[in-house]
Tab-separated table of C-alpha atoms in Angstrom:
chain	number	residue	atom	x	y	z
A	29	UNK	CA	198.625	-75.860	-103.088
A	30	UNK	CA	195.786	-77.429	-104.279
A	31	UNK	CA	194.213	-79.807	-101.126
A	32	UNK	CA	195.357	-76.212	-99.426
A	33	UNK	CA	191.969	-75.533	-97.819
A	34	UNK	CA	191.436	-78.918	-95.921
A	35	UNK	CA	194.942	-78.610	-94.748
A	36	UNK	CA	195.099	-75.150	-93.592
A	37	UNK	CA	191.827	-76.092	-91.491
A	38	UNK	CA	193.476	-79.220	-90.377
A	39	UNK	CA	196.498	-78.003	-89.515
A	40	UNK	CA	195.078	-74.796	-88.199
A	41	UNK	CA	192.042	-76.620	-86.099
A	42	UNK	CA	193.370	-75.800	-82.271
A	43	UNK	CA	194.141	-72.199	-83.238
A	44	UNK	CA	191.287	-71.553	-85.027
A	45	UNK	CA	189.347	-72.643	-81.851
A	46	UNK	CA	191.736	-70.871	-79.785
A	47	UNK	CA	191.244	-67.479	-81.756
A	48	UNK	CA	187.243	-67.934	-82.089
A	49	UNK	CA	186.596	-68.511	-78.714
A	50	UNK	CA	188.988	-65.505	-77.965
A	51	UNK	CA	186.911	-63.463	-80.124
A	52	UNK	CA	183.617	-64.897	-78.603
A	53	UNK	CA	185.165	-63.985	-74.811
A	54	UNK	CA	186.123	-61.049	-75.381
A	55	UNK	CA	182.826	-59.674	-77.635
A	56	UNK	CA	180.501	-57.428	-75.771
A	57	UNK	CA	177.602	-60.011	-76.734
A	58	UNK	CA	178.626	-62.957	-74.371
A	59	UNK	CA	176.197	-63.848	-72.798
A	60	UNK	CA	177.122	-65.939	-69.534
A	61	UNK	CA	174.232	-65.443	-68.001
A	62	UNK	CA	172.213	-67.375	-70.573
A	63	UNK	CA	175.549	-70.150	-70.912
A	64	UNK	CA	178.436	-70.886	-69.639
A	65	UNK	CA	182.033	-70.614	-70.653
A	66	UNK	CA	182.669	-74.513	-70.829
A	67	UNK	CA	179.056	-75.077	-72.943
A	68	UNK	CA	180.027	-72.689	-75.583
A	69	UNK	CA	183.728	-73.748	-75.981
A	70	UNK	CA	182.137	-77.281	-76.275
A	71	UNK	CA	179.748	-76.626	-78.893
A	72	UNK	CA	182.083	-74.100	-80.784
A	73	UNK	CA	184.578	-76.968	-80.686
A	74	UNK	CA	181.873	-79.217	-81.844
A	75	UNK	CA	181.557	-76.972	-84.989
A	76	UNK	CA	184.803	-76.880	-85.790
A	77	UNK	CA	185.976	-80.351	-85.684
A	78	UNK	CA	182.638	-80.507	-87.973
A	79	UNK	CA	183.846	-77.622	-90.241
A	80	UNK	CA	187.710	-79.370	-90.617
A	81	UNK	CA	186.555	-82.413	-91.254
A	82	UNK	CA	183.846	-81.464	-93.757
A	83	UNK	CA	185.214	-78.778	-96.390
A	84	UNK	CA	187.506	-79.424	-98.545
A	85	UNK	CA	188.665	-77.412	-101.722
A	86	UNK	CA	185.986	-79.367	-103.941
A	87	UNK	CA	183.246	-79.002	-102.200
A	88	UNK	CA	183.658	-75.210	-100.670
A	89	UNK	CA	182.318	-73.669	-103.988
A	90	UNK	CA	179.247	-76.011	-103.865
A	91	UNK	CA	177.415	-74.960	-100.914
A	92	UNK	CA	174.313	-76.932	-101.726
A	93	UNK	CA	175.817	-80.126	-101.852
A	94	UNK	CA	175.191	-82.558	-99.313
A	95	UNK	CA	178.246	-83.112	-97.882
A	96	UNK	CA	177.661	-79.996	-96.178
A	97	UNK	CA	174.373	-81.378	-95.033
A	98	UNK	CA	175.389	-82.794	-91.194
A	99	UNK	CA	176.835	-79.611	-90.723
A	100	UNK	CA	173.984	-77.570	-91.627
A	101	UNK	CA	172.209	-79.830	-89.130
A	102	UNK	CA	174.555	-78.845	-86.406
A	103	UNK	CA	174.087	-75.209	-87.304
A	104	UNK	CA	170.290	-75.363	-86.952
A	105	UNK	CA	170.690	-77.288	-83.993
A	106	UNK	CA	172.770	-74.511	-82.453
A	107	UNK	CA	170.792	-71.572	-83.470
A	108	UNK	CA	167.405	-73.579	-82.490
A	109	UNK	CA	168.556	-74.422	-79.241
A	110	UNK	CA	169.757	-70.754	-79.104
A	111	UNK	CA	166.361	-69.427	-80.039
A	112	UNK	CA	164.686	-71.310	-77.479
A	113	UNK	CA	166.986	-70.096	-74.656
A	114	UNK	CA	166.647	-66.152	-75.258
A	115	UNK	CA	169.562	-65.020	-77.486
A	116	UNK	CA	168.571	-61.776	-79.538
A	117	UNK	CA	169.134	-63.272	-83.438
A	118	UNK	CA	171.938	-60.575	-83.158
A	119	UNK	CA	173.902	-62.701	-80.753
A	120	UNK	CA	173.262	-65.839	-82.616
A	121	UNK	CA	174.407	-63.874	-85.909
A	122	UNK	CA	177.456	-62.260	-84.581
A	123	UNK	CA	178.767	-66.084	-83.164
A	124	UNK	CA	178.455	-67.497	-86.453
A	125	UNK	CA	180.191	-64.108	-87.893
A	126	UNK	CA	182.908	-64.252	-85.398
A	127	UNK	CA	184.177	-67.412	-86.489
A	128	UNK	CA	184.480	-65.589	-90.297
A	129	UNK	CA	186.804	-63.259	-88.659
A	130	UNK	CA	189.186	-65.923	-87.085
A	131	UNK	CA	189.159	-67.965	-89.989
A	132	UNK	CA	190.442	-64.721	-91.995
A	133	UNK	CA	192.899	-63.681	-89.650
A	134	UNK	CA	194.293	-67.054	-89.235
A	135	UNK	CA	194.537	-66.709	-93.503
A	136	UNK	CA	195.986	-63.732	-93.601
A	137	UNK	CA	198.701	-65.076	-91.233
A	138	UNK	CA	198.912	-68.334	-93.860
A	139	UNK	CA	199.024	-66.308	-96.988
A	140	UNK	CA	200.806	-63.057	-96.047
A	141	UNK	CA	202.887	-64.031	-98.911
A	142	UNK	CA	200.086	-64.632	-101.461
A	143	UNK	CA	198.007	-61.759	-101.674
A	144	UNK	CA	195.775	-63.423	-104.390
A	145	UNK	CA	196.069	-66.703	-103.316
A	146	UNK	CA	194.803	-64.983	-99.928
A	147	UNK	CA	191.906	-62.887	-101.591
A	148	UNK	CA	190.419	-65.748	-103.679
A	149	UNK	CA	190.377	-68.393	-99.997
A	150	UNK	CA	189.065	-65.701	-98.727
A	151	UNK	CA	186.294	-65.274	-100.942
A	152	UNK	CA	185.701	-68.854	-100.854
A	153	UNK	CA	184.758	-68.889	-97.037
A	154	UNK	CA	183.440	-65.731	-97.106
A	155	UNK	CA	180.508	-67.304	-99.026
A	156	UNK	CA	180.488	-70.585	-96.626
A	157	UNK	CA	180.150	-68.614	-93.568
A	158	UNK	CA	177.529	-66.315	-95.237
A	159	UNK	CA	175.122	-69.577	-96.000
A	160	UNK	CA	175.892	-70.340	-92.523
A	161	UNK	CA	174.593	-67.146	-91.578
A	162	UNK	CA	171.964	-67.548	-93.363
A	163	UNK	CA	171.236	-70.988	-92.283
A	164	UNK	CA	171.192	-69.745	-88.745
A	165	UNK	CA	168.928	-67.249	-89.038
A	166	UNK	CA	166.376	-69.241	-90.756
A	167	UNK	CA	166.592	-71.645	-88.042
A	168	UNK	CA	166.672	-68.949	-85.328
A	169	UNK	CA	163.359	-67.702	-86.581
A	170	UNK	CA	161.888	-70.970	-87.028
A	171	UNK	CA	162.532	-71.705	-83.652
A	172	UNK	CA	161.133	-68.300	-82.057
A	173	UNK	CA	158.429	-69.368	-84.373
A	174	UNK	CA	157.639	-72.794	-82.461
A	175	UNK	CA	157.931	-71.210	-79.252
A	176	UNK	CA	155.663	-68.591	-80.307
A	177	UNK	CA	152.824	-71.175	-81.533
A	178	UNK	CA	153.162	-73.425	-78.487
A	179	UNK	CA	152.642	-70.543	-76.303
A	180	UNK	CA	149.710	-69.587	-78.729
A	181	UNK	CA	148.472	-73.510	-77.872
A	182	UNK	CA	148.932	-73.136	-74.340
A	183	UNK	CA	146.810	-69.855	-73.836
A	184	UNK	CA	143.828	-71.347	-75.543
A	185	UNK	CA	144.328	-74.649	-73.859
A	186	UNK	CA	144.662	-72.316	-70.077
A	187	UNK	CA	141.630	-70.121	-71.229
A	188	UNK	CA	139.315	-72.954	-71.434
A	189	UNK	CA	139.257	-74.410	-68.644
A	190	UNK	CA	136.411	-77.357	-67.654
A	191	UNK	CA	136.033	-76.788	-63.513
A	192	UNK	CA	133.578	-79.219	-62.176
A	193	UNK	CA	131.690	-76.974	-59.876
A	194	UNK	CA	129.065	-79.899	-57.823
A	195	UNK	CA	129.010	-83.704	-58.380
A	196	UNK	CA	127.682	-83.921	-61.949
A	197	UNK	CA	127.957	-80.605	-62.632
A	198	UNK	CA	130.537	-79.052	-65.262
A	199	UNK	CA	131.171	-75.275	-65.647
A	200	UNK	CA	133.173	-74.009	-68.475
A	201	UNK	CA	134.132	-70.472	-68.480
A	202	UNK	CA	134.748	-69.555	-71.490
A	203	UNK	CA	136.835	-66.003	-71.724
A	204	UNK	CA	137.965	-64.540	-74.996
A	205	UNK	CA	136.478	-64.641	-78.973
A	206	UNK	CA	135.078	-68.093	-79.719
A	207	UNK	CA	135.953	-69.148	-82.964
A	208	UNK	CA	136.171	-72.509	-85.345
A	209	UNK	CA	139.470	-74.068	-83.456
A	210	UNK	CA	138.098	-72.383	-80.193
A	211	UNK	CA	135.089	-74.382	-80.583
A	212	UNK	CA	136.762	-77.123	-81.111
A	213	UNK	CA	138.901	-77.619	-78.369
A	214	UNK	CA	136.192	-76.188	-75.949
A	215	UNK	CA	134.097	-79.159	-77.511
A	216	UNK	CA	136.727	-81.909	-77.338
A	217	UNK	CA	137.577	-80.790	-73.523
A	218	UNK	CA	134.212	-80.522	-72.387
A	219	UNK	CA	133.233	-84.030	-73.754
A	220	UNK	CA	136.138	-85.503	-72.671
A	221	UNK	CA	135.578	-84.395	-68.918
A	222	UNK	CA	131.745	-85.332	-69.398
A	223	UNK	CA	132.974	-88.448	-70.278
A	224	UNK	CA	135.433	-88.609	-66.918
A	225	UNK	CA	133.169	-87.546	-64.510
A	226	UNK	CA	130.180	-88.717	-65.690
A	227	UNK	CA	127.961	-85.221	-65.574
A	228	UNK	CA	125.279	-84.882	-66.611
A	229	UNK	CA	124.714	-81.387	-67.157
A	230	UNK	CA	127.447	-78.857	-68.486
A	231	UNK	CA	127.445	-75.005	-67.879
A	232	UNK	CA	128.594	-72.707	-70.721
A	233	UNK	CA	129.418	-69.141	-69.042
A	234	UNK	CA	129.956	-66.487	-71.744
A	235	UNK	CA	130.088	-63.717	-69.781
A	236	UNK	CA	133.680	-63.702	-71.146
A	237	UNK	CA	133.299	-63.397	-74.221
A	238	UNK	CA	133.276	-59.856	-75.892
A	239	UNK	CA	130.897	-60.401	-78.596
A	240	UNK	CA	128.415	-61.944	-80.197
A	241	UNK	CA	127.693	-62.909	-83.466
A	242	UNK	CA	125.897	-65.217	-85.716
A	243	UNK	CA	129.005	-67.240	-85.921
A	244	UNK	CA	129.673	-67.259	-82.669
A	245	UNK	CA	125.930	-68.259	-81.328
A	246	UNK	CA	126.444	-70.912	-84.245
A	247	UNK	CA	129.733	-72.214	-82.582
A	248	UNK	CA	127.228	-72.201	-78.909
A	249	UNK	CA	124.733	-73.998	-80.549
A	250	UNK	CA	127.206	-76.881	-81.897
A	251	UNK	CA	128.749	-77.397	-78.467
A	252	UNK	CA	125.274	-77.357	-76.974
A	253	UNK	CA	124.001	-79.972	-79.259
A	254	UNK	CA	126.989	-82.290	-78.660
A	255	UNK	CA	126.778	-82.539	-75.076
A	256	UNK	CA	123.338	-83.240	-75.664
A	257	UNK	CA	124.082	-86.177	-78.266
A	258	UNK	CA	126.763	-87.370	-75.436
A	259	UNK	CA	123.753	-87.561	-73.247
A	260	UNK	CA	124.078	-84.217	-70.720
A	261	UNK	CA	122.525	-81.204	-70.762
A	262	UNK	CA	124.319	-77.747	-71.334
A	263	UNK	CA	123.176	-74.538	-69.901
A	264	UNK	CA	124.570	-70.972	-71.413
A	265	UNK	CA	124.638	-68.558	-68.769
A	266	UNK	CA	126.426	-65.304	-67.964
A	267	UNK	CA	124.308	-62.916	-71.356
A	268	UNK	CA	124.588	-59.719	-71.006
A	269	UNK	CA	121.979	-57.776	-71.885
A	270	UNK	CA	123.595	-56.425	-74.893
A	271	UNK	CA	124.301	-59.875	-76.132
A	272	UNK	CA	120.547	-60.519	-75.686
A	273	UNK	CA	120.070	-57.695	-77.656
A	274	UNK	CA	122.202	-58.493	-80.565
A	275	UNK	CA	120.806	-62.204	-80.290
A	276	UNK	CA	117.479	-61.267	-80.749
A	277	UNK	CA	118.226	-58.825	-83.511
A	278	UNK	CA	120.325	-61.218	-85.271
A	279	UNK	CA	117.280	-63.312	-85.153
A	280	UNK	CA	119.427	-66.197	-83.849
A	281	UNK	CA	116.848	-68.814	-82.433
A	282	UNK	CA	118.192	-70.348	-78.991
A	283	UNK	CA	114.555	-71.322	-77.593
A	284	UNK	CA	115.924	-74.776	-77.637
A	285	UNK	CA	118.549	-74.312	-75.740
A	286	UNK	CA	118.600	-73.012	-71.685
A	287	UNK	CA	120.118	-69.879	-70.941
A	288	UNK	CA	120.475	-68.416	-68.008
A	289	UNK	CA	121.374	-64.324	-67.220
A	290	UNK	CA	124.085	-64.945	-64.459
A	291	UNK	CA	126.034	-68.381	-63.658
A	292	UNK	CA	124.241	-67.718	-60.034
A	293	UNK	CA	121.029	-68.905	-61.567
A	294	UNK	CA	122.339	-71.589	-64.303
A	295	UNK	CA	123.726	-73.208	-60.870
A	296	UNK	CA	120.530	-73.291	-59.243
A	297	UNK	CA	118.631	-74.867	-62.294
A	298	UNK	CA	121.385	-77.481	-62.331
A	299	UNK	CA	120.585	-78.224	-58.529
A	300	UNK	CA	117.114	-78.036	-59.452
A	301	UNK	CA	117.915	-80.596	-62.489
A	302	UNK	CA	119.567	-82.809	-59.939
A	303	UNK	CA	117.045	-82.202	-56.987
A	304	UNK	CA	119.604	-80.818	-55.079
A	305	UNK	CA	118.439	-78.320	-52.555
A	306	UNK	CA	121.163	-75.866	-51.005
A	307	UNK	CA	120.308	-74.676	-47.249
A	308	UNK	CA	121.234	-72.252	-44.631
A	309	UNK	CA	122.302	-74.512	-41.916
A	310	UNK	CA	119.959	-72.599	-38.634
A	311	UNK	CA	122.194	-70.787	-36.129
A	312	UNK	CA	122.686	-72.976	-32.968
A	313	UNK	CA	122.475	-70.556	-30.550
A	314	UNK	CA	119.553	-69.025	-32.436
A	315	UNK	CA	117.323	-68.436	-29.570
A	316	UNK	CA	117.576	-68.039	-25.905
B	24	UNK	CA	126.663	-112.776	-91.130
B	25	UNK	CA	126.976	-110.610	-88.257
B	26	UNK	CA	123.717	-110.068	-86.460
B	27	UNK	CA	123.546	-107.406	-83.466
B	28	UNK	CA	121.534	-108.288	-80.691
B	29	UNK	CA	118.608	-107.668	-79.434
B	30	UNK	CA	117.795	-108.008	-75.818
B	31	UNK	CA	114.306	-108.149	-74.005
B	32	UNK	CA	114.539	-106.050	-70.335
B	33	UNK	CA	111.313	-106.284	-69.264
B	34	UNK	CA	109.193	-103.510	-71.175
B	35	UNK	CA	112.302	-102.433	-72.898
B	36	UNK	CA	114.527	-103.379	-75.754
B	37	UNK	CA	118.719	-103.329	-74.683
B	38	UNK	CA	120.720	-102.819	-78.046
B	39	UNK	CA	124.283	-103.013	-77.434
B	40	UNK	CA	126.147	-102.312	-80.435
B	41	UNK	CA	129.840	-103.626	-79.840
B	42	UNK	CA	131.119	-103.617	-83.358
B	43	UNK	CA	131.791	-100.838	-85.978
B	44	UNK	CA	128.132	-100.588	-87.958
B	45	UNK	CA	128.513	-100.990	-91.522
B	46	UNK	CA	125.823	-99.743	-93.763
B	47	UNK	CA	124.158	-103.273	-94.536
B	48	UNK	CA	124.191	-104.211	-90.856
B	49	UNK	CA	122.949	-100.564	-89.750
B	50	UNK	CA	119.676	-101.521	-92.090
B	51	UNK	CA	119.504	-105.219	-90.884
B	52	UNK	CA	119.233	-103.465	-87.196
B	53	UNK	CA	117.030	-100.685	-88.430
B	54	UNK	CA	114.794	-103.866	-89.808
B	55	UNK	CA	115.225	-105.987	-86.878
B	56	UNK	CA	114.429	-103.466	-83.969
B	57	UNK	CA	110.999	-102.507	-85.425
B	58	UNK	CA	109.536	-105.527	-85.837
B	59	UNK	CA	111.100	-106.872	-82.754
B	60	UNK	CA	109.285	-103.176	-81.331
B	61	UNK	CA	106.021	-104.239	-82.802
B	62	UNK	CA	106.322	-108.126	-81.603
B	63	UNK	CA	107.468	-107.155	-77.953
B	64	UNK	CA	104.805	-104.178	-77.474
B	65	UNK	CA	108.215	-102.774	-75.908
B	66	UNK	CA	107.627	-99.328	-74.725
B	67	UNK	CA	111.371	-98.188	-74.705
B	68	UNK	CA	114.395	-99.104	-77.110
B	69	UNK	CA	117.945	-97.932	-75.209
B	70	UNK	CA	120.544	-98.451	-77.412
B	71	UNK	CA	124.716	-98.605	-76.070
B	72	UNK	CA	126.973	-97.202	-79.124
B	73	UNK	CA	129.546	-96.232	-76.381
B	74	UNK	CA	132.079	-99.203	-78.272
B	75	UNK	CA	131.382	-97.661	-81.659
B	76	UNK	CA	134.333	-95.356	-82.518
B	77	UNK	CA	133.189	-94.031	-86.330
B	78	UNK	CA	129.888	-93.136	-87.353
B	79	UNK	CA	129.130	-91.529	-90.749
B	80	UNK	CA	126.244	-89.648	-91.738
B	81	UNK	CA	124.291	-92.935	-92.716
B	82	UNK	CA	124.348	-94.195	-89.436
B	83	UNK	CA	123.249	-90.940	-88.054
B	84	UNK	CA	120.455	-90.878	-89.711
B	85	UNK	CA	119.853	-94.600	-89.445
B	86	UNK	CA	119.628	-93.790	-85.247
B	87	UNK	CA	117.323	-90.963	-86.429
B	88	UNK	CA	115.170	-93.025	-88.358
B	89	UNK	CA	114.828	-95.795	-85.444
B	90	UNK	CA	113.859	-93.344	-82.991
B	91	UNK	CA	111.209	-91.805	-84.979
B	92	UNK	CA	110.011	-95.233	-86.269
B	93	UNK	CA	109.879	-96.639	-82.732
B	94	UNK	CA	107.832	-93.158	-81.777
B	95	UNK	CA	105.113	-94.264	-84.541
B	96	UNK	CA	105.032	-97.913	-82.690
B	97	UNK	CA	104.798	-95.766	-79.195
B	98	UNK	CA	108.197	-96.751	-77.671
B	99	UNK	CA	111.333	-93.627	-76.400
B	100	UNK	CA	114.615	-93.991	-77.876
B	101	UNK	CA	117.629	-93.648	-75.797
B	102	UNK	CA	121.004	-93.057	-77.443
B	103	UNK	CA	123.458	-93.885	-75.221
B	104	UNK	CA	127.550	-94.254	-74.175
B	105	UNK	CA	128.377	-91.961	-77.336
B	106	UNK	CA	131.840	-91.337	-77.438
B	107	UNK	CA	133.184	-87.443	-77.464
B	108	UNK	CA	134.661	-87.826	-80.912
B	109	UNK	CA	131.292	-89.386	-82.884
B	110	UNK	CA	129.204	-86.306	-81.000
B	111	UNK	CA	131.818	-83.835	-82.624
B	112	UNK	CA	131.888	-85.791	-86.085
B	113	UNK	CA	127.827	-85.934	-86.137
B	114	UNK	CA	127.444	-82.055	-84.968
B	115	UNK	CA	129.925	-81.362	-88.005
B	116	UNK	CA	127.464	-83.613	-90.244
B	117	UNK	CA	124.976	-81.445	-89.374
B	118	UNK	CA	123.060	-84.582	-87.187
B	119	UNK	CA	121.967	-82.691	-84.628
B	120	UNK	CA	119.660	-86.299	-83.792
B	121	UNK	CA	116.921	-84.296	-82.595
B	122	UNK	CA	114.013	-86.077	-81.303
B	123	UNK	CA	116.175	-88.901	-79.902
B	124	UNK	CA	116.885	-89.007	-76.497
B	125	UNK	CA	120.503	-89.165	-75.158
B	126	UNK	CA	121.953	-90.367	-71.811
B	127	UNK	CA	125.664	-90.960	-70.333
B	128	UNK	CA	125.212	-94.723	-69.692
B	129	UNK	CA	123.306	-97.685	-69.910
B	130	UNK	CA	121.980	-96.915	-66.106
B	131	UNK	CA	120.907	-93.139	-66.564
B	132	UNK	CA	119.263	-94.311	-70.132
B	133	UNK	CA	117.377	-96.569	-68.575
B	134	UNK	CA	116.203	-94.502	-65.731
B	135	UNK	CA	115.552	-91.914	-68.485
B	136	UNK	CA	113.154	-94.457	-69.506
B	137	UNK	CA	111.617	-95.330	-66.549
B	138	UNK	CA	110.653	-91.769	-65.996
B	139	UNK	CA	109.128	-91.372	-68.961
B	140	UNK	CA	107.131	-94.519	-68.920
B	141	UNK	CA	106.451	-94.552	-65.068
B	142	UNK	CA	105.501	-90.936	-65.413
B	143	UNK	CA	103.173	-90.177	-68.722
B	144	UNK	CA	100.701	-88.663	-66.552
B	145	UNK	CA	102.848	-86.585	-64.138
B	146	UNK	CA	104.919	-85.167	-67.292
B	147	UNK	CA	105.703	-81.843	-65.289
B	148	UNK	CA	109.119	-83.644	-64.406
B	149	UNK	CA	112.884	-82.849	-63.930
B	150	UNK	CA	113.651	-83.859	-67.196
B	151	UNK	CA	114.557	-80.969	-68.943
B	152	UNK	CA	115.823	-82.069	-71.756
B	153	UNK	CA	112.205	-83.205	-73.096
B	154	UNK	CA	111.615	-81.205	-75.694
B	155	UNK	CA	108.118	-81.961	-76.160
């Protein structure tokens, strides 16, 4: 019974399918609300016909070899997509784990005969379906990983947003810490819409952000000077009083720069900039 | 050898640098400008990097040095047309160009110019960004 293994899964392949995605049905994890029935037949047949045709009796003690290699690719594939759709790693665990348990009941119908034979196969895939495990989780948590840092991405590219508030006239408010990458993509955004729309003066609004420090008035400064190398000019309005405070105390030096208390006011020196005058347009019916 | 232009605009000077300044050509147009400054009696040099795409911290300080060599010969610099990516590379080098005026395009640069030239007397203005 030596090629044993590859035959038992070959000869075995429909049942085990049959048995696995019994096991899968009838488990109080199914999720059909997240996929169907048909979708996770398919891809549990897909990892079978992977799993016959791959192991074999040499190679099922050598789990790093990389014959084993496509189907770790499937695996991760599986678990990734998984990740990304909302199954708790315990549901992703227990449908690799479920296919341990049809494998060993379809054995144990095999090699009723063979109690030792029986014990030593089963040892074998025992420790193939616990790398798989493994594999999957790693992958799982990779993948929660990714969405978790592309979510990260996608609040700091929301919470910066470059609103062009007149002709010529950019407003960025900026809500939240400022720090290095901060900076940066508040500086590449800005530039970039100076660039498009051709303004010529930028407003920085801090009255969202919590704090600050030398750092962060150091962070200011750079964006200020860049849209002044660009050619516009950048206004830094919405201080609080307490940031004035620490501003001055930190002996931070922003003479250079124009700052403005409220973005009510930065507005108006823009207009004033621009010699733009904003009017009250006289009643019609004003008098009779 | 590559030479970069020089064009006469009335009292002005129109640079227009279209290629990628290496250091030798950076100093050939640092050379160039100021006597062509001192020939001309130009009053304003504008100068278009808006097709350069990498600057180091040479030619930063080469467009420093022009401006304040121009200044000594009594003639504004305008910087213009810098690309977002140089500003953030030469605020990161610590270039800061201060002391050289900056403007979107070649139009605004020059009107930059104009007011400062048409205006030396009425210097209340609406330029702001004069830092005196």
């Amino acid at each position: 019974m030596t090629s044993s293994i590859a035959q038992f899964l070959k000869k075995n392949k429909a049942r085990l399918l049959d048995t696995w995605t019994q096991k899968q049905l009838a488990s109080d994890t199914l999720r059909d609300d997240l996929m169907t029935n048909d979708e996770l037949r398919l891809q549990s047949d897909e990892l079978v016909n992977l799993l016959v045709k791959t192991v074999n009796d040499d190679n099922i003690n050598q789990i790093e070899s990389s014959s084993f290699d496509e189907l770790f690719e499937l695996l991760s594939g599986i678990s990734m997509s998984r990740a990304r759709q909302g199954f708790s790693p315990r549901e992703t665990g227990l449908y690799i784990f479920s296919l341990k348990e049809a494998i060993f009941e379809l054995l144990q119908q095999e090699l009723s005969s063979d109690p030792v034979l029986l014990f030593q196969t089963v040892l074998k895939f025992n420790r193939l379906l616990d790398s798989f495990g493994v594999v999957t989780f790693e992958t799982f948590i990779k993948g929660r990983e990714e969405v978790i840092f592309r979510q990260t991405e996608e609040i700091s590219d929301i919470s910066t947003p470059v609103i062009q508030v007149w002709d010529g006239i950019l407003a960025l408010p900026i809500i939240g810490t400022l720090d290095s990458a901060r900076t940066q993509v508040v500086m590449e955004s800005l530039l970039q819409k100076i660039v498009d729309t051709g303004s010529s003066i930028a407003i920085l609004d801090i009255s969202g952000v919590p704090a600050v420090d030398s750092l962060v008035a150091q962070h200011l400064i750079k964006t200020v000077s860049a849209t002044r190398l660009m050619g516009a000019d950048c206004i830094i309005s919405g201080i609080r009083p307490e940031i004035a405070q620490t501003v001055v105390h930190l002996g931070i030096d922003l003479s250079n720069i124009i700052t403005k208390a409220s973005l009510a006011s930065a507005l108006k020196h823009a207009f004033s900039m621009n010699k733009l005058t904003v009017k009250r347009v006289e009643s019609e019916k004003k008098v009779l | 050898m590559d030479k970069i232009p020089i064009l006469r605009m009335g009292p002005f000077l129109l640079v227009t640098i279209q290629v990628d300044l290496y250091d030798r050509l950076a100093l050939n147009l640092e050379t160039d400008l100021v006597n062509m400054v001192h020939k001309t009696g130009a009053r304003g040099v504008l100068i278009d990097i808006s097709a350069v795409s990498i600057v180091d911290s040479f030619m930063g300080r080469i467009l420093g040095n022009i401006a304040s060599m121009t200044r000594v010969l009594d003639a504004e610099t305008v910087v213009v047309g810098m690309q977002p990516a140089v500003a953030i590379t030469l605020i990161e080098l610590g270039l800061s160009l201060s002391g050289v005026y900056t403007a979107l395009d070649v139009e605004r640069g020059m009107a930059l110019l104009q007011t400062k030239l048409g205006s030396d007397d009425e210097l209340i203005d609406d330029d702001a960004d004069n830092p005196e």
